[in-house]
CSV table of C-alpha atoms in Angstrom, one decimal:
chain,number,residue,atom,x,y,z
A,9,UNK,CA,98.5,92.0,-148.6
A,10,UNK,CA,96.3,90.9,-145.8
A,11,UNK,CA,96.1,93.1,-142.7
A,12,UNK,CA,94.6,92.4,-139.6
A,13,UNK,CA,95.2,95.1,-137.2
A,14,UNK,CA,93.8,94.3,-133.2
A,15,UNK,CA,93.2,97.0,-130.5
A,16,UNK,CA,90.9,97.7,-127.5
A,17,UNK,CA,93.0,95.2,-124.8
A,18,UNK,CA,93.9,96.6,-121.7
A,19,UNK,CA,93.7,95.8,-117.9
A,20,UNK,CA,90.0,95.6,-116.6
A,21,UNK,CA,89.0,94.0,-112.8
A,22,UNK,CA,87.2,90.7,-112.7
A,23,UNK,CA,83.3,91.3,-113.4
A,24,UNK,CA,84.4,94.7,-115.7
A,25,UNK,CA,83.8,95.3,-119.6
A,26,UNK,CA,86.1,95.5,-122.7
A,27,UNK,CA,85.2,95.8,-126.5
A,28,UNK,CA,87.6,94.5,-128.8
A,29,UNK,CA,88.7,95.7,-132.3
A,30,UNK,CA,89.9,94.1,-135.5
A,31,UNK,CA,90.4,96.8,-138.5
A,32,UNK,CA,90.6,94.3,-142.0
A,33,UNK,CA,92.2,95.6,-145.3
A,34,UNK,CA,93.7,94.0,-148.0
A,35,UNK,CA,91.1,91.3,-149.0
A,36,UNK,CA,87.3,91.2,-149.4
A,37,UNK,CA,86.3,91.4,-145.6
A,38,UNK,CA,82.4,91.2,-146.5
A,39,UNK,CA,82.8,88.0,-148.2
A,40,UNK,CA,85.0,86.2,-145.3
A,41,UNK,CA,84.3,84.4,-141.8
A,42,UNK,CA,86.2,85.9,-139.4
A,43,UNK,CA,87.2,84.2,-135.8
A,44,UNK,CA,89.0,85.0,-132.3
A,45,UNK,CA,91.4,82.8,-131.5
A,46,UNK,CA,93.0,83.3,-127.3
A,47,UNK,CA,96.0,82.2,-126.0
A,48,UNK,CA,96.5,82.3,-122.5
A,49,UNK,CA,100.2,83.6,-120.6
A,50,UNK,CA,102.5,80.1,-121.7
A,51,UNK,CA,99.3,78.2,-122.6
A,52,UNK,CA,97.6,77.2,-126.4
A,53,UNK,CA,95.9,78.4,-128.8
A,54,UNK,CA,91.9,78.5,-128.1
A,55,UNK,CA,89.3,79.0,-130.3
A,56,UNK,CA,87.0,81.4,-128.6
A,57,UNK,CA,84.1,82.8,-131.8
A,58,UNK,CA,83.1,83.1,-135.0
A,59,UNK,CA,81.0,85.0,-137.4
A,60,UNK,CA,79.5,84.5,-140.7
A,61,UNK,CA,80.3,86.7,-144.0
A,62,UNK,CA,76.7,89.0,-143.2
A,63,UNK,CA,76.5,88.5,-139.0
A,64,UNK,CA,73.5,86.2,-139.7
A,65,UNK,CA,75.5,83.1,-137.9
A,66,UNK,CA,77.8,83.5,-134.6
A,67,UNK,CA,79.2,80.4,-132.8
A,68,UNK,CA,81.1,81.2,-129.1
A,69,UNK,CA,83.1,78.4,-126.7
A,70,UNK,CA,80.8,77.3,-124.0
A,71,UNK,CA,82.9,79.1,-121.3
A,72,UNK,CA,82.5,82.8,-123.1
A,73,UNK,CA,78.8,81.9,-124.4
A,74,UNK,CA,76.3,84.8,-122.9
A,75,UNK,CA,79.2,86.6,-121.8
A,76,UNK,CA,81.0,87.4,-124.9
A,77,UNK,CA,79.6,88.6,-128.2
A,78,UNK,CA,81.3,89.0,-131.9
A,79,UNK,CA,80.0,90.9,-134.4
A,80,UNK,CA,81.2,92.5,-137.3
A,81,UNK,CA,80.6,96.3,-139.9
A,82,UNK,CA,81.3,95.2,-143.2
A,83,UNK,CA,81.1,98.8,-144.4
A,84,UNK,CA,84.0,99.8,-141.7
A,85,UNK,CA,86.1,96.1,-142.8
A,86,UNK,CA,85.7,95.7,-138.6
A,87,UNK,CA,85.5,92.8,-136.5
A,88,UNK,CA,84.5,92.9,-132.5
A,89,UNK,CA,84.4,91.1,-129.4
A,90,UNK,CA,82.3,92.4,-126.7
A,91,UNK,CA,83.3,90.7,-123.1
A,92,UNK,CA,81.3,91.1,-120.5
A,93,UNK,CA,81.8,89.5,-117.0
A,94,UNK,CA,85.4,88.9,-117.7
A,95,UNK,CA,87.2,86.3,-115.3
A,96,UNK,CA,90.4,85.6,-114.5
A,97,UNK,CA,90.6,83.2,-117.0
A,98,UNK,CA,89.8,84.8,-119.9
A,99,UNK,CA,93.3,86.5,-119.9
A,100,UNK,CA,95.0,85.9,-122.9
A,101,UNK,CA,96.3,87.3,-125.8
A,102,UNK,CA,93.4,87.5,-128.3
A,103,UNK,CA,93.8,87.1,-132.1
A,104,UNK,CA,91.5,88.4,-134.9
A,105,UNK,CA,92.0,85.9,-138.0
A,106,UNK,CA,90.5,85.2,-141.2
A,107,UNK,CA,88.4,82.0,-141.7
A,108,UNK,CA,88.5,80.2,-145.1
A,109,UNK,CA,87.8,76.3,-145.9
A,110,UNK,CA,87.7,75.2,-142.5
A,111,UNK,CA,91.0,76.9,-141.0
A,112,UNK,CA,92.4,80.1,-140.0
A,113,UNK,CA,94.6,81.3,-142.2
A,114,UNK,CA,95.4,84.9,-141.8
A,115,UNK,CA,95.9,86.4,-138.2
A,116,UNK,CA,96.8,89.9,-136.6
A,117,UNK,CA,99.3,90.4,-134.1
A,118,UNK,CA,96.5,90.2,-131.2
A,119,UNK,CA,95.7,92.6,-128.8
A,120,UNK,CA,96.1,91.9,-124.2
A,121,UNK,CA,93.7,91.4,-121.9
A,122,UNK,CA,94.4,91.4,-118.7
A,123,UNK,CA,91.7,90.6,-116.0
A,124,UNK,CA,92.9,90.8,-112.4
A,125,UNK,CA,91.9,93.7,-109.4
B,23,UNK,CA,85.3,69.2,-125.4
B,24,UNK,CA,89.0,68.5,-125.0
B,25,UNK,CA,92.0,70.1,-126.4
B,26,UNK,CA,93.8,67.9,-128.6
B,27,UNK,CA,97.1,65.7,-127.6
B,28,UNK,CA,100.3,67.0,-128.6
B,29,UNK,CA,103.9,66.0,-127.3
B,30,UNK,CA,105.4,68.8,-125.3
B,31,UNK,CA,108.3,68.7,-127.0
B,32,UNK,CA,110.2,67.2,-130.4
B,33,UNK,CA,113.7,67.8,-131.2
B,34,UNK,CA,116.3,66.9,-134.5
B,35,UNK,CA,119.5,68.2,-135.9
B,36,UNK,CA,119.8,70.3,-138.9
B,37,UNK,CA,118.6,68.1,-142.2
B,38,UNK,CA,117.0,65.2,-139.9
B,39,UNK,CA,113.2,64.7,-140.0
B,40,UNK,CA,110.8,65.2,-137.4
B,41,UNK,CA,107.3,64.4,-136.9
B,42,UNK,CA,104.9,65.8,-134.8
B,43,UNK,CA,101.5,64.0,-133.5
B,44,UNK,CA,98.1,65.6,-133.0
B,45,UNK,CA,95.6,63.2,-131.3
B,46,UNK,CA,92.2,63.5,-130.9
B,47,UNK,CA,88.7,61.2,-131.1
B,48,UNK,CA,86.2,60.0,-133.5
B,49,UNK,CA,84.3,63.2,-132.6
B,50,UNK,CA,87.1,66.0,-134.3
B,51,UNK,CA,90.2,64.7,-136.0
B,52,UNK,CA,88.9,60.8,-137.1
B,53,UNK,CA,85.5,62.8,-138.7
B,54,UNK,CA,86.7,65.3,-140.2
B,55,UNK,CA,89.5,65.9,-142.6
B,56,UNK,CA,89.9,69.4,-141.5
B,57,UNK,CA,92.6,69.2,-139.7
B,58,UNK,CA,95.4,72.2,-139.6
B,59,UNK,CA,98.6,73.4,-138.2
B,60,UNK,CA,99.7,76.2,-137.3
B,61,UNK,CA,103.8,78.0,-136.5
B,62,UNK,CA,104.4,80.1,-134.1
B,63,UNK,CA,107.5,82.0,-133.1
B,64,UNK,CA,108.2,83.5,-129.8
B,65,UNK,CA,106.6,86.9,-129.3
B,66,UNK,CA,105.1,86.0,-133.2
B,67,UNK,CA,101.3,85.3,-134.2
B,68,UNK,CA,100.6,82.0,-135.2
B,69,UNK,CA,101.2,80.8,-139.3
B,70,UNK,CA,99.3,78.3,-141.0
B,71,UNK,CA,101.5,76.2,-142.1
B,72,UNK,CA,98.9,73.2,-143.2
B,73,UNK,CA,95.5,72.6,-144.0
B,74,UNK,CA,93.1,70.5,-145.0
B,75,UNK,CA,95.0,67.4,-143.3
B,76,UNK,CA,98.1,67.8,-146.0
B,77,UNK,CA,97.8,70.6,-148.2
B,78,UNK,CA,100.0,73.7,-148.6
B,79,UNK,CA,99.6,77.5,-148.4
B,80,UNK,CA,101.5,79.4,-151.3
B,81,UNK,CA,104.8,80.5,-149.4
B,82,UNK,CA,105.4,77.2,-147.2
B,83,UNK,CA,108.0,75.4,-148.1
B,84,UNK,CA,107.5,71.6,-149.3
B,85,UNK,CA,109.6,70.8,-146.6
B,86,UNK,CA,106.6,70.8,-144.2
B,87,UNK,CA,103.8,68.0,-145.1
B,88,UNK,CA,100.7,66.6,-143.1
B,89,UNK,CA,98.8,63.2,-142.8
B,90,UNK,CA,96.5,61.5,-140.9
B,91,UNK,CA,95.1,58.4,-139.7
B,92,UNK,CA,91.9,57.4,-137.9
B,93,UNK,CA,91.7,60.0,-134.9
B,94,UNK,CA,95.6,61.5,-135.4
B,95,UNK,CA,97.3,63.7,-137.3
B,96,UNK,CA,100.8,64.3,-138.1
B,97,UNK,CA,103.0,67.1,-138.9
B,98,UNK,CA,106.1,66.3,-140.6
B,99,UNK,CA,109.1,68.5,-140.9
B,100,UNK,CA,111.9,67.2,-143.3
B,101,UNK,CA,115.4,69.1,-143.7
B,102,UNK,CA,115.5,70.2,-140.1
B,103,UNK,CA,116.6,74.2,-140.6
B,104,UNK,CA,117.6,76.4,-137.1
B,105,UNK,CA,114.2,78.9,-138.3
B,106,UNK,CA,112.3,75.7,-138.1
B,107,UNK,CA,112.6,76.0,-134.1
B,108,UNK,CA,109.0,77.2,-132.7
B,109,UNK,CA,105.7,76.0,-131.5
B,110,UNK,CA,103.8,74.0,-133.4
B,111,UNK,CA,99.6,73.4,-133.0
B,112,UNK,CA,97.3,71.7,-134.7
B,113,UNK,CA,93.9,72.3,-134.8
B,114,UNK,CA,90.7,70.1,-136.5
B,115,UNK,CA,87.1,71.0,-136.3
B,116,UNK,CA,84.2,69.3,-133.8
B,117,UNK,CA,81.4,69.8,-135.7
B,118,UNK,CA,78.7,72.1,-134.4
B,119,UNK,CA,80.8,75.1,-135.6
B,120,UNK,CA,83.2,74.1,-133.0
B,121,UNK,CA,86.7,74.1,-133.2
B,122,UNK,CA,89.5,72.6,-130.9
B,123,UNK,CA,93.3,72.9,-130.9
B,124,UNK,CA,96.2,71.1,-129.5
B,125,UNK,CA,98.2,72.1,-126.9
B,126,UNK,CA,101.2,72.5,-129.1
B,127,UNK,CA,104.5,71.1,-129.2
B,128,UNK,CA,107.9,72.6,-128.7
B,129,UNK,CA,110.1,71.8,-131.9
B,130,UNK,CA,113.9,71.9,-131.1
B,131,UNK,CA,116.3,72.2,-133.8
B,132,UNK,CA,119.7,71.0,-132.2
């Protein structure tokens, strides 16, 4: 069964730092694209970054680009997202999933981030 | 690029149909047939439900189907049932490792 298992959300003040983590077990992390996927307080889904299989390809949204960065250890079955410069808007709920032929078809139960003084 | 156009709301009674638009542009949904939709409960992560513009995941019922033509999509829920009621998103990519999703619809079942 495929687990996806989010943590590291929390409350931080506008401009502050927060590393996010997504532990992976039950199917062949090294071999899968993995993504973060945000969904703001009452608002949509929002693709926010993805990763290759081997970290050799990362793609962000243009609002998180420079600030944000994913990366993965396929030895620890791990995903992250580093935010830096977080804003106002970038709370949301924020999803680890699994990325195969083009969607996202496994997700974790998504970790909060809170951004506000 | 912009999120893609979903009703706010749909609604039916138990064992009616529903269908549920996702509209985008000759950029996302018309280019690509990777379009996919997603349920998702209160409190609840999202499920995919569809992808690939119609196909399946092992576990969904048949009740659920997708289509598309030119620059929308549709999600179609036959057999109306009362765990049927939840939020509903579609999603297609944009090219350039760039995805979009709608901004969902509230399904009713009355």
């Amino acid at each position: 069964e495929v687990q996806l298992v989010e943590s590291g959300g929390g409350l931080v003040q506008p401009g502050g730092s927060l590393t996010l983590s997504c532990a992976a077990s039950g199917f062949t992390f090294s071999t899968s694209w993995m993504t973060w996927v945000r969904q703001a307080p009452g608002k949509g889904l929002e693709w926010v970054a993805n990763i290759k299989e081997d970290g050799s390809q990362k793609d962000y949204l243009a609002s998180v680009k420079g600030r944000f960065t994913i990366s993965r250890d396929n030895a620890k079955n791990s995903l992250f997202l580093q935010m830096n410069s977080l804003r106002a808007e970038d709370t949301a709920v924020y999803y680890c999933t699994t990325h195969h032929k083009w969607t996202f078809d496994f997700w974790g139960q998504g970790t909060v981030v809170t951004v506000s003084s | 690029q912009s999120a893609l156009t979903q009703p706010p709301s749909a609604s039916g009674s138990p064992g009616q149909s529903v269908t549920i638009s996702c509209t985008g542009t000759s950029s996302d949904v018309g280019a690509y047939n990777h379009v996919s939709w997603y349920q998702q409960h209160p409190g609840k992560a999202p499920k995919l439900m569809i992808f690939e513009v119609s196909k399946r995941p092992s576990g969904v019922p048949d009740r659920f189907s997708g289509s598309k033509s030119d620059n929308t999509a549709s999600l179609t829920v036959s057999g109306l049932q009362a765990e049927d009621e939840a939020d509903y998103y579609c999603s297609s990519y944009a090219g350039i490792n760039y995805w979009l999703f709608g901004g969902g619809t509230k399904l009713t079942v009355l």
